[in-house]
Structure formats: structure tokens, C-alpha cells
PDB file of C-alpha atoms and ligand atoms in Angstrom:
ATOM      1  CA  UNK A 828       5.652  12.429 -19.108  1.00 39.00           C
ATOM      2  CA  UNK A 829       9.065  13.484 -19.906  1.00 45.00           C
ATOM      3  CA  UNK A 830      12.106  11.864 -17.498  1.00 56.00           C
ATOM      4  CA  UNK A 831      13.532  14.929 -14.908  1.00 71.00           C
ATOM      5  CA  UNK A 832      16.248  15.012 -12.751  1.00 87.00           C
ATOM      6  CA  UNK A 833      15.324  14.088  -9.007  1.00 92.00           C
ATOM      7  CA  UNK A 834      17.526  15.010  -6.330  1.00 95.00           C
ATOM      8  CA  UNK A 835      17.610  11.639  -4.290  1.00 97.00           C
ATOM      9  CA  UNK A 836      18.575  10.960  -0.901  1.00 97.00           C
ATOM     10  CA  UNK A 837      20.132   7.353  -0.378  1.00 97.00           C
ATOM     11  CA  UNK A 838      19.644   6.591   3.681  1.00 97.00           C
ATOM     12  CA  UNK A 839      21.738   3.360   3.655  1.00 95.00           C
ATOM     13  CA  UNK A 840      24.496   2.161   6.204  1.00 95.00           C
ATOM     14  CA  UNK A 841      26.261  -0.538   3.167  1.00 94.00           C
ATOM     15  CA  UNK A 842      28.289   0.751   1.851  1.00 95.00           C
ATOM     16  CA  UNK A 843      28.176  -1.803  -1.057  1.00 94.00           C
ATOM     17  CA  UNK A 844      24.878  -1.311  -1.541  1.00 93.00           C
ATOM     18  CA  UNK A 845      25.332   2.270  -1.687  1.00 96.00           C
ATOM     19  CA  UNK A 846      27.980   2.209  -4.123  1.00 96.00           C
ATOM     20  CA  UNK A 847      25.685   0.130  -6.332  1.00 94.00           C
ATOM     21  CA  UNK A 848      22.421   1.653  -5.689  1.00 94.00           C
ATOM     22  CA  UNK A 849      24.240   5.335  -6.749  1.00 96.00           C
ATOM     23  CA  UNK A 850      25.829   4.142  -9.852  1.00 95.00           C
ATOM     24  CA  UNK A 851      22.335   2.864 -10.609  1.00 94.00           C
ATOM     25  CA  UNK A 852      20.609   6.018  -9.819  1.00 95.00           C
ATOM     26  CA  UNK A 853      23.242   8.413 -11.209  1.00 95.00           C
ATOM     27  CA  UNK A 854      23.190   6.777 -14.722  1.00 94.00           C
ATOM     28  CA  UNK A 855      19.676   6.868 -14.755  1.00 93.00           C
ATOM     29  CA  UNK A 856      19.899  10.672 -14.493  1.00 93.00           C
ATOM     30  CA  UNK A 857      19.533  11.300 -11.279  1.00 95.00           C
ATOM     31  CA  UNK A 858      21.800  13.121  -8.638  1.00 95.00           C
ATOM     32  CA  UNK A 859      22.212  10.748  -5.241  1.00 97.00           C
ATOM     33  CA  UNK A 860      23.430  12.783  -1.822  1.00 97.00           C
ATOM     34  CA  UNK A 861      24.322   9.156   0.295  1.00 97.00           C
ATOM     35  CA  UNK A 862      24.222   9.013   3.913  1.00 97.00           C
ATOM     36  CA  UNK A 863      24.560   6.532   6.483  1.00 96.00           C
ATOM     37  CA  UNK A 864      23.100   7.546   9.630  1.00 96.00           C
ATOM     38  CA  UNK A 865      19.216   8.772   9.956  1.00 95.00           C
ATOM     39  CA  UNK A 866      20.145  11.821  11.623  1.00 94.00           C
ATOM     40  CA  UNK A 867      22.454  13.072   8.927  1.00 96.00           C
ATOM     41  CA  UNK A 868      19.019  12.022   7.179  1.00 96.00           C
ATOM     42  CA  UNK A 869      16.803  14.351   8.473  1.00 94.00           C
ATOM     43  CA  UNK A 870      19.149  17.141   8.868  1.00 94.00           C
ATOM     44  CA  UNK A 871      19.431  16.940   4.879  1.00 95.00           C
ATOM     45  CA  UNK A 872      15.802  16.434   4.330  1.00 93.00           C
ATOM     46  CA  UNK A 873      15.178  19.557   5.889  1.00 88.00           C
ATOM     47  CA  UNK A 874      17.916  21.591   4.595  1.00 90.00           C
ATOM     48  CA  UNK A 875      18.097  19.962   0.804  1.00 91.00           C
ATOM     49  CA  UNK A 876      14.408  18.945   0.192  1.00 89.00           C
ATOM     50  CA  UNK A 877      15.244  16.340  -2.149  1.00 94.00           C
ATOM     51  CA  UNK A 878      12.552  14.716  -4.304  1.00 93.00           C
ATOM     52  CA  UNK A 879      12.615  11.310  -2.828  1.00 96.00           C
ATOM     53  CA  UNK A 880      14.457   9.226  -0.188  1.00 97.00           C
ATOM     54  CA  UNK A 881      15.494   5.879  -0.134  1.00 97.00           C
ATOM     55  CA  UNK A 882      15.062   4.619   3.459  1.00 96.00           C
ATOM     56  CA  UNK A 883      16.598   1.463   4.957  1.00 94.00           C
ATOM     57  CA  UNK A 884      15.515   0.266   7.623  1.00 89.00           C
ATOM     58  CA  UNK A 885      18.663  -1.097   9.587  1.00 89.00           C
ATOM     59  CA  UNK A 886      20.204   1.769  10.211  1.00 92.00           C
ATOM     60  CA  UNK A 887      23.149   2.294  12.917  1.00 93.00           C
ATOM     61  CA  UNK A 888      21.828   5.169  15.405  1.00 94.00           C
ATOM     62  CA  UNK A 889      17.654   5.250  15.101  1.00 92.00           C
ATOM     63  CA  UNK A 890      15.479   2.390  14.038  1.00 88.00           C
ATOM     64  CA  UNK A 891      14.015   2.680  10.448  1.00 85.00           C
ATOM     65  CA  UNK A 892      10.443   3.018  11.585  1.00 87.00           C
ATOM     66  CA  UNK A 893      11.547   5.915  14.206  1.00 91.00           C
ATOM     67  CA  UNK A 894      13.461   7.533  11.445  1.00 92.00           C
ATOM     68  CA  UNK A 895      10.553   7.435   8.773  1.00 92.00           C
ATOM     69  CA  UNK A 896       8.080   9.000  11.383  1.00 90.00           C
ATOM     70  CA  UNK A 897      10.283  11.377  12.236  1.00 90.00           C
ATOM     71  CA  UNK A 898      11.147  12.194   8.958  1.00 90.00           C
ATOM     72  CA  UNK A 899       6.661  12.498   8.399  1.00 86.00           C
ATOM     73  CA  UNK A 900       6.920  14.481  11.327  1.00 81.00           C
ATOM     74  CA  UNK A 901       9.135  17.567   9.020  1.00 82.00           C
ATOM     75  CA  UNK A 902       8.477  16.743   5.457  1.00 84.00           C
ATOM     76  CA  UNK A 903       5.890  15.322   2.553  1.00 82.00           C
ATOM     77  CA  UNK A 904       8.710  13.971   0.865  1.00 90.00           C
ATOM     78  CA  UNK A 905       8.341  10.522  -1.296  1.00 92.00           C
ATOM     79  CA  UNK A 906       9.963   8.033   1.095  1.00 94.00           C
ATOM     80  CA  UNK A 907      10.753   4.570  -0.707  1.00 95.00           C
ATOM     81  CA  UNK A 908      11.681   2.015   2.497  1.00 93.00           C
ATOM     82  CA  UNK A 909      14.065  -0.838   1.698  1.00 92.00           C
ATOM     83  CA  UNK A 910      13.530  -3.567   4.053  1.00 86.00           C
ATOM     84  CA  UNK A 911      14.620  -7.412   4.724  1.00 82.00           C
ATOM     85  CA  UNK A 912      11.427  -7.608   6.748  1.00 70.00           C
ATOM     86  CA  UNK A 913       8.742  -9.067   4.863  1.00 71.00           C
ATOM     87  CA  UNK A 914       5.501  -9.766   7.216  1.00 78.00           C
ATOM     88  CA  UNK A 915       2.173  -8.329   6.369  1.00 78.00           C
ATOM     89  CA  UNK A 916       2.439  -6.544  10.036  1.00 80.00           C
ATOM     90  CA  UNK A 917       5.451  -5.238   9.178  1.00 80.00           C
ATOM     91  CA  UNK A 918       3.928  -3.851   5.906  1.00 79.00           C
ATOM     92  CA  UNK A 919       1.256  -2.412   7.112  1.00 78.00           C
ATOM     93  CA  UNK A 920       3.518  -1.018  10.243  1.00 81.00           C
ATOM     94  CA  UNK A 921       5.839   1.181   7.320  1.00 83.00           C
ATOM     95  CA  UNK A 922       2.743   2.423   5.336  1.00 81.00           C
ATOM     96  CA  UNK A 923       1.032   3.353   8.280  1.00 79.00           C
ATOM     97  CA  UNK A 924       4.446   5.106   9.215  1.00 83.00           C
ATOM     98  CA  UNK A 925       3.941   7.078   6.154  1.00 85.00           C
ATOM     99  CA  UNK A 926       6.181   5.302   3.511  1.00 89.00           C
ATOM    100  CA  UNK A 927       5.299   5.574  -0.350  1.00 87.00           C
ATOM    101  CA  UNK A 928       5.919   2.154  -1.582  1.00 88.00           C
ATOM    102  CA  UNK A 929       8.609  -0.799  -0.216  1.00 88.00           C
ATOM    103  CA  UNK A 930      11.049  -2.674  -1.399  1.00 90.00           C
ATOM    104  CA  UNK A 931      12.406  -6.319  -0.039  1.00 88.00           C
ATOM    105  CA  UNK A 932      16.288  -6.506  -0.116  1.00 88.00           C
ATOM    106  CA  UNK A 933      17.169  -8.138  -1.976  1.00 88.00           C
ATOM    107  CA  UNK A 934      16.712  -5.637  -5.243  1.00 88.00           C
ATOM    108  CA  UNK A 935      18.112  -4.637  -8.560  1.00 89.00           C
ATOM    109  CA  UNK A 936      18.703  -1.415  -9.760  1.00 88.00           C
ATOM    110  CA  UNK A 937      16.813  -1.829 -12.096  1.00 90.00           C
ATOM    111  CA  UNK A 938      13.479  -3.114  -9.529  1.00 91.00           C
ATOM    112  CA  UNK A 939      14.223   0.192  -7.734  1.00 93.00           C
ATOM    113  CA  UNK A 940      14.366   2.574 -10.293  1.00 93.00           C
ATOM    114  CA  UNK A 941      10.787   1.166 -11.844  1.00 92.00           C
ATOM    115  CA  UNK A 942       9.247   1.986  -7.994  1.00 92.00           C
ATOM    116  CA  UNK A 943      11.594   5.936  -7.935  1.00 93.00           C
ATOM    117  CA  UNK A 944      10.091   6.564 -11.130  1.00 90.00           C
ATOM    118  CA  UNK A 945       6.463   5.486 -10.517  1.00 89.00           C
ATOM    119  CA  UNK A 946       6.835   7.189  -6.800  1.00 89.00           C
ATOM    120  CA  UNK A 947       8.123  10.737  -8.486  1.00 89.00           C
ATOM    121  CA  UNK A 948       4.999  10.259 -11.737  1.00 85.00           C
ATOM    122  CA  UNK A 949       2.668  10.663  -8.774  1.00 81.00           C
ATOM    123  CA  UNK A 950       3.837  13.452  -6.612  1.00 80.00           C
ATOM    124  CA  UNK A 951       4.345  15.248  -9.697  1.00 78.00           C
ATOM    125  CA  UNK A 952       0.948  14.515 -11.428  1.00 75.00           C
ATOM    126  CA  UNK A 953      -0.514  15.106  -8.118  1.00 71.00           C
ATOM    127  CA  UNK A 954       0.617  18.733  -8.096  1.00 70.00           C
ATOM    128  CA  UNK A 955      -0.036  19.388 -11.541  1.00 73.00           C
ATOM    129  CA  UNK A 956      -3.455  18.312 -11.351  1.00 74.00           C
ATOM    130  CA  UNK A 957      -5.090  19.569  -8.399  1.00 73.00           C
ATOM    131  CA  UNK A 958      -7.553  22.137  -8.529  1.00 77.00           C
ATOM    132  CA  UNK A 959      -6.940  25.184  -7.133  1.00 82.00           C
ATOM    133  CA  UNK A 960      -9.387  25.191  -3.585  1.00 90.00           C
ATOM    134  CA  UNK A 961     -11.839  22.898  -2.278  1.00 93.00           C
ATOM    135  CA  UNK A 962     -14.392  24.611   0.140  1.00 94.00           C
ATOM    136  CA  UNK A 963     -16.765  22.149   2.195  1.00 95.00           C
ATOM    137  CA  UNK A 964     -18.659  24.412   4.720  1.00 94.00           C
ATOM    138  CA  UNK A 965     -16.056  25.822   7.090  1.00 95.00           C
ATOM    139  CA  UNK A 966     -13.236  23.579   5.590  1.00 96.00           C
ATOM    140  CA  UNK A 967     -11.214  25.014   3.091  1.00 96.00           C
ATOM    141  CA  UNK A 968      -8.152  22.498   1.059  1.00 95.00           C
ATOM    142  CA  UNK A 969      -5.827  24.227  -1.104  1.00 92.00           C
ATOM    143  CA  UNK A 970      -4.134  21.267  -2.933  1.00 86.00           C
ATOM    144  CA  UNK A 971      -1.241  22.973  -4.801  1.00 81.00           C
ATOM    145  CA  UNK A 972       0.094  24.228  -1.524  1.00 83.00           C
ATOM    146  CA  UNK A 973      -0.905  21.158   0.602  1.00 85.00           C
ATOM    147  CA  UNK A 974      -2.977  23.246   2.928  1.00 91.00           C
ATOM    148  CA  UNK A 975      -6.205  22.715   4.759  1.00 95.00           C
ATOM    149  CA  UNK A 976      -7.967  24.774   7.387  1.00 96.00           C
ATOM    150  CA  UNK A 977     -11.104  24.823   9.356  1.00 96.00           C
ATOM    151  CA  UNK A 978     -12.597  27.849  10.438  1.00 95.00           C
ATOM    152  CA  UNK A 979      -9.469  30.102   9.558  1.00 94.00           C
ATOM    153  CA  UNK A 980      -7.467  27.720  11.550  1.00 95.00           C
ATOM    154  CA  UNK A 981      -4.714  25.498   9.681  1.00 95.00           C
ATOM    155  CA  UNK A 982      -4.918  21.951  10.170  1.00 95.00           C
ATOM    156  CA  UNK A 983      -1.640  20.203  10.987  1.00 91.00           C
ATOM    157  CA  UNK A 984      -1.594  17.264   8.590  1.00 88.00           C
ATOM    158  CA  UNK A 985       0.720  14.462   7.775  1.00 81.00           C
ATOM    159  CA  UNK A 986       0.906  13.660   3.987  1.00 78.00           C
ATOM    160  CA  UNK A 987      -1.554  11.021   3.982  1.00 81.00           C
ATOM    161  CA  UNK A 988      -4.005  13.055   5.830  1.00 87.00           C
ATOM    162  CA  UNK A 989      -4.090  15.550   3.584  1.00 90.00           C
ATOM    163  CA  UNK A 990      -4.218  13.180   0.490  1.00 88.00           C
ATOM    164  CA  UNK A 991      -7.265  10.937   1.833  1.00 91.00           C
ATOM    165  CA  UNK A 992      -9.312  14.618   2.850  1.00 95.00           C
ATOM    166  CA  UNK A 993      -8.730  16.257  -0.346  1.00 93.00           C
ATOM    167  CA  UNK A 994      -9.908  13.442  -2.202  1.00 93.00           C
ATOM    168  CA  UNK A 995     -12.863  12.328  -0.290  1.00 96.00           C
ATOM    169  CA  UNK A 996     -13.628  16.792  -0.580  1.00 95.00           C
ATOM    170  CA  UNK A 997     -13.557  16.491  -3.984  1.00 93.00           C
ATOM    171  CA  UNK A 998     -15.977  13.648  -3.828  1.00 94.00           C
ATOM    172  CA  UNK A 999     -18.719  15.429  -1.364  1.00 94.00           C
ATOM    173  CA  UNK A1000     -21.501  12.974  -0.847  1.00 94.00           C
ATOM    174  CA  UNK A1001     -20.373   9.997  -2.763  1.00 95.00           C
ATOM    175  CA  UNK A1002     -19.599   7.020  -0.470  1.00 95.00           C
ATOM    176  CA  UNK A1003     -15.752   6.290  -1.322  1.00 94.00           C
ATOM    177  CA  UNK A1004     -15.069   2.487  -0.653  1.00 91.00           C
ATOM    178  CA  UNK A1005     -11.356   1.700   1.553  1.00 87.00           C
ATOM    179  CA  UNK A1006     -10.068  -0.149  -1.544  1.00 84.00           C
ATOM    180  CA  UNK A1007     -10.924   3.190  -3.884  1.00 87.00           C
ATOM    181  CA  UNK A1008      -8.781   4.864  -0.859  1.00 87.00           C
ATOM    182  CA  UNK A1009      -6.187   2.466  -1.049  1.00 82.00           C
ATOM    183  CA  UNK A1010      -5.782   2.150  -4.894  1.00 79.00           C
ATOM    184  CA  UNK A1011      -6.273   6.032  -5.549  1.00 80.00           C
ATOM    185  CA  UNK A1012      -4.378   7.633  -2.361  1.00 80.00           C
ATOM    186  CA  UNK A1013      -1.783   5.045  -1.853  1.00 72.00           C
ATOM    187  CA  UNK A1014      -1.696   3.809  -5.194  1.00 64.00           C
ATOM    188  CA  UNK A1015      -1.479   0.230  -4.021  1.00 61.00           C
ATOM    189  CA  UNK A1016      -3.594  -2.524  -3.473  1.00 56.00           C
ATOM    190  CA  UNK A1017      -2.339  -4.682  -0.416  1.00 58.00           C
ATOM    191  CA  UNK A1018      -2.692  -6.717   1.997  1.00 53.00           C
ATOM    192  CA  UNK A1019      -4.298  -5.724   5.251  1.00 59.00           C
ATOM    193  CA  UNK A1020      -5.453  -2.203   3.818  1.00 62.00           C
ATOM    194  CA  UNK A1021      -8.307  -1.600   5.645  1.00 69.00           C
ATOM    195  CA  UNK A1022      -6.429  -1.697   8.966  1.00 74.00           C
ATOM    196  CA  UNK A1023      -4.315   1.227   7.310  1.00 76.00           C
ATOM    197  CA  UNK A1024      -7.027   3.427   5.920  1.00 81.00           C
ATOM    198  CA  UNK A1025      -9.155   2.823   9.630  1.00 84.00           C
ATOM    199  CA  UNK A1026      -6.265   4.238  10.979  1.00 82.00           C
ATOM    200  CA  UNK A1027      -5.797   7.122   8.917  1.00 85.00           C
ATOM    201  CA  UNK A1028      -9.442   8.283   9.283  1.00 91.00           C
ATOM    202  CA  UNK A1029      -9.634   8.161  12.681  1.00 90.00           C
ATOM    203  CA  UNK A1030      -6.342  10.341  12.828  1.00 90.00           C
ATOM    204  CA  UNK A1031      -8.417  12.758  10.563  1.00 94.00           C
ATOM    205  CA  UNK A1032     -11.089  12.986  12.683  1.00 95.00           C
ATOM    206  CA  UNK A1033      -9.573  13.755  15.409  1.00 94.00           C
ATOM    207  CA  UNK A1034      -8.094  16.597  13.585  1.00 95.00           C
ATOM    208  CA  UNK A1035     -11.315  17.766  12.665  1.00 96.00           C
ATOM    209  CA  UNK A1036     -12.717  17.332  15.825  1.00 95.00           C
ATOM    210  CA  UNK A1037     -15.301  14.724  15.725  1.00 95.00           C
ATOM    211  CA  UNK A1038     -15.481  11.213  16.518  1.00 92.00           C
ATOM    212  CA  UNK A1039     -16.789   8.083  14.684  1.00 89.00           C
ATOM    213  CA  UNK A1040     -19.984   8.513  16.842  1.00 91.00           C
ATOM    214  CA  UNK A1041     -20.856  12.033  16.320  1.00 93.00           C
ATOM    215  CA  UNK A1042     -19.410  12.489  12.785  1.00 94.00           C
ATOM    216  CA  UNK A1043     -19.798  15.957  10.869  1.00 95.00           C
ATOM    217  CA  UNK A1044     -17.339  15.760   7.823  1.00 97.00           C
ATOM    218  CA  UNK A1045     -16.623  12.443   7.469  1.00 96.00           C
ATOM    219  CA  UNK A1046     -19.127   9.719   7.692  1.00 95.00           C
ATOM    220  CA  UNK A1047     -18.294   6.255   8.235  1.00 91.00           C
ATOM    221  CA  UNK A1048     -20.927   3.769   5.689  1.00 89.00           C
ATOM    222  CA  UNK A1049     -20.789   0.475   7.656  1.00 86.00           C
ATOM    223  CA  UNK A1050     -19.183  -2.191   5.304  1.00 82.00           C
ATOM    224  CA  UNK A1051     -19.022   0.086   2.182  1.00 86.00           C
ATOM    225  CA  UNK A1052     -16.588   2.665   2.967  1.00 90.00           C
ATOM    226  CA  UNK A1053     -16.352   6.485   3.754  1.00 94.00           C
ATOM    227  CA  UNK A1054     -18.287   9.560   3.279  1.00 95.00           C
ATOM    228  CA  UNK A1055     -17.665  13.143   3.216  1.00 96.00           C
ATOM    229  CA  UNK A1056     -20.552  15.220   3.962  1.00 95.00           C
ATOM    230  CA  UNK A1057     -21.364  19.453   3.838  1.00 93.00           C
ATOM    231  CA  UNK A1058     -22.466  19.815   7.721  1.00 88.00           C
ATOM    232  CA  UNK A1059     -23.984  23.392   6.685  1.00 83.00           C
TER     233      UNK A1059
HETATM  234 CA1  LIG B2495      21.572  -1.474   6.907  1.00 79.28          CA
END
């Protein structure tokens, strides 16, 4: 795929680092709008919709985790965190949070424009290759648009919602396995995954309004993975 243009927001509080990471990013071909607090942050991702952000995590006015579910909480946008904090619980903590991918500080520019690029390839093939609507009984997922409802109603999901349902639709009655999940909706293989996609599908469920114990769309495979099921 041919290299575009991505409007990227740089969330960083150094301003060394920022001066850096936008020459970086700017001769790369991108355009960088820099800010230092994480309410300036949100304000623009809102208002400007970039393409990506680049999060980091030690931020002056709200802590980085705060910030990147708030953040969830009004957009789908790509969110790349940049983080001295390195523990698996940590980790799991930021993708659970609803970041893309992570990097440890410290990076190149040239380390974080291999992880912007491979972030944007996906969004972008994502929307380019999703079918038009998936229908399973009463639940309908219209991928281009990033909607899903059930019975008529719209279902208010984050981004990672929506990505594990519409691929475990478009799988009806094949038993997806967590590490599929994780390597085909996250696009990562990590540590202490499973935690993570648990998580996720629970959140879904609720949404859907059924439990673990009386499942109707999603079906839990002890040991193997997760299933999505017709309930008609
Ligand atoms: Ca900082």
C-alpha cells in the first residue's frame, strides 16, 4: 500500500522529545499538531479527528491511563502509548485501556515510525476490507460505519468491542481460539493475553445482555476459545 499523509497528534509534556519526535514524523510525511496537556488532547481529538495519537503516559494534569480511557470513551482513533513503565501488568493495564500498540521510552524515530505505520496499514485495511453488513439473528454489524445493533437498538461499543464481535460474526459457528483473537484483533501476540480478551468478552456480553452462564451469541468453549452462535 501506497504511503499517505496522517494527521498525527503528539500528546507529550518534553518538550525535547517533542521537538525530536515532530521532526521525525514531519519528514516522514506526516503533519504533527503537539500538545502537552491531555485535556488540550481530547479537546483536539474531538474537534480534529486526527489519524493517530501518540500518547505518553506522564502527563502534567490527568494520568496517562485516565487520559487514554477517556479518550476510548469519544473516539476509535489509533492510540500509540509511549511509556517508561515496562511490567506485564502494566501492559496488559494500557491494552485493556484500549491502546493500539506501546512503545518503551526510550525510542528512535525511526522504532516509532515502523509501529505509526503498521498502526495506520490496519485501520486502513480494516475499512477497506470489511464487508458491507453482517446479520446474526436480531444482531445486525455494519463494519464500514463501525455500527452494531440488536433488535433496532444501537449498541454502544468501544473499538475493541466492536472489532472482536464483527470478527467472531463473520465466523458464526466456528470456535475462535483467544490467541486467533489476540493475533487477528489486536494484531499482537503478548504476554498475559488471555486476561485481556476475558475481559473484553465479558464487556460484550454484557452489552448484549447475557452472561457467561446463560449465553445466546457468544459461547464460551472451555479451554479452546470463543464461539459465536445464531440463537434463532
Ligand atoms: Ca512526560
Amino acid at each position: 500500500m501506497l504511503h499517505r499523509m496522517a494527521l498525527i497528534l503528539l500528546v507529550e509534556d518534553d518538550r525535547i522529545i517533542t521537538a525530536a519526535l515532530s521532526r521525525a514524523l514531519t519528514d516522514a510525511g506526516h503533519v504533527v499538531r503537539p500538545v502537552g496537556r491531555a485535556a488540550d488532547a481530547l479537546k483536539i481529538v474531538t474537534e480534529e479527528r486526527p489519524d493517530l495519537v501518540i500518547l505518553d503516559l506522564g502527563l502534567p494534569d490527568i494520568d496517562g491511563t485516565d487520559a487514554l480511557r477517556m479518550m476510548r470513551s469519544v473516539s476509535d482513533v489509533p492510540v500509540i502509548v509511549a511509556t517508561a513503565r515496562r511490567s506485564e501488568a502494566d501492559i496488559i493495564s494500557l491494552l485493556s485501556a484500549g491502546a493500539d500498540d506501546y512503545v518503551t521510552k526510550p525510542f528512535s524515530g525511526g522504532h516509532i515510525l515502523a509501529r505509526i505505520n503498521a498502526v495506520l496499514r490496519r485501520a486502513r485495511s480494516a475499512v477497506d476490507q470489511a464487508p458491507p453488513e453482517i446479520v446474526v439473528g436480531e444482531l445486525v454489524i455494519n463494519p464500514r460505519q463501525r455500527r452494531a445493533e440488536l433488535r433496532g437498538q444501537p449498541l454502544q461499543l468501544t473499538r475493541r468491542e466492536f472489532d472482536v464481535l464483527a470478527y467472531l460474526a463473520e465466523r458464526v459457528g466456528q470456535v475462535i481460539s483467544r490467541r486467533e483473537l489476540m493475533n487477528e484483533v489486536w494484531n499482537q501476540a503478548r504476554i498475559g493475553e488471555e486476561q485481556t480478551i476475558d475481559v473484553h468478552i465479558s464487556w460484550l456480553r454484557r452489552k448484549l445482555g447475557e452472561t457467561a452462564a446463560q449465553p445466546r451469541f457468544l459461547h464460551t468453549v472451555r479451554g479452546v476459545g470463543v464461539m459465536m452462535v445464531d440463537p434463532r
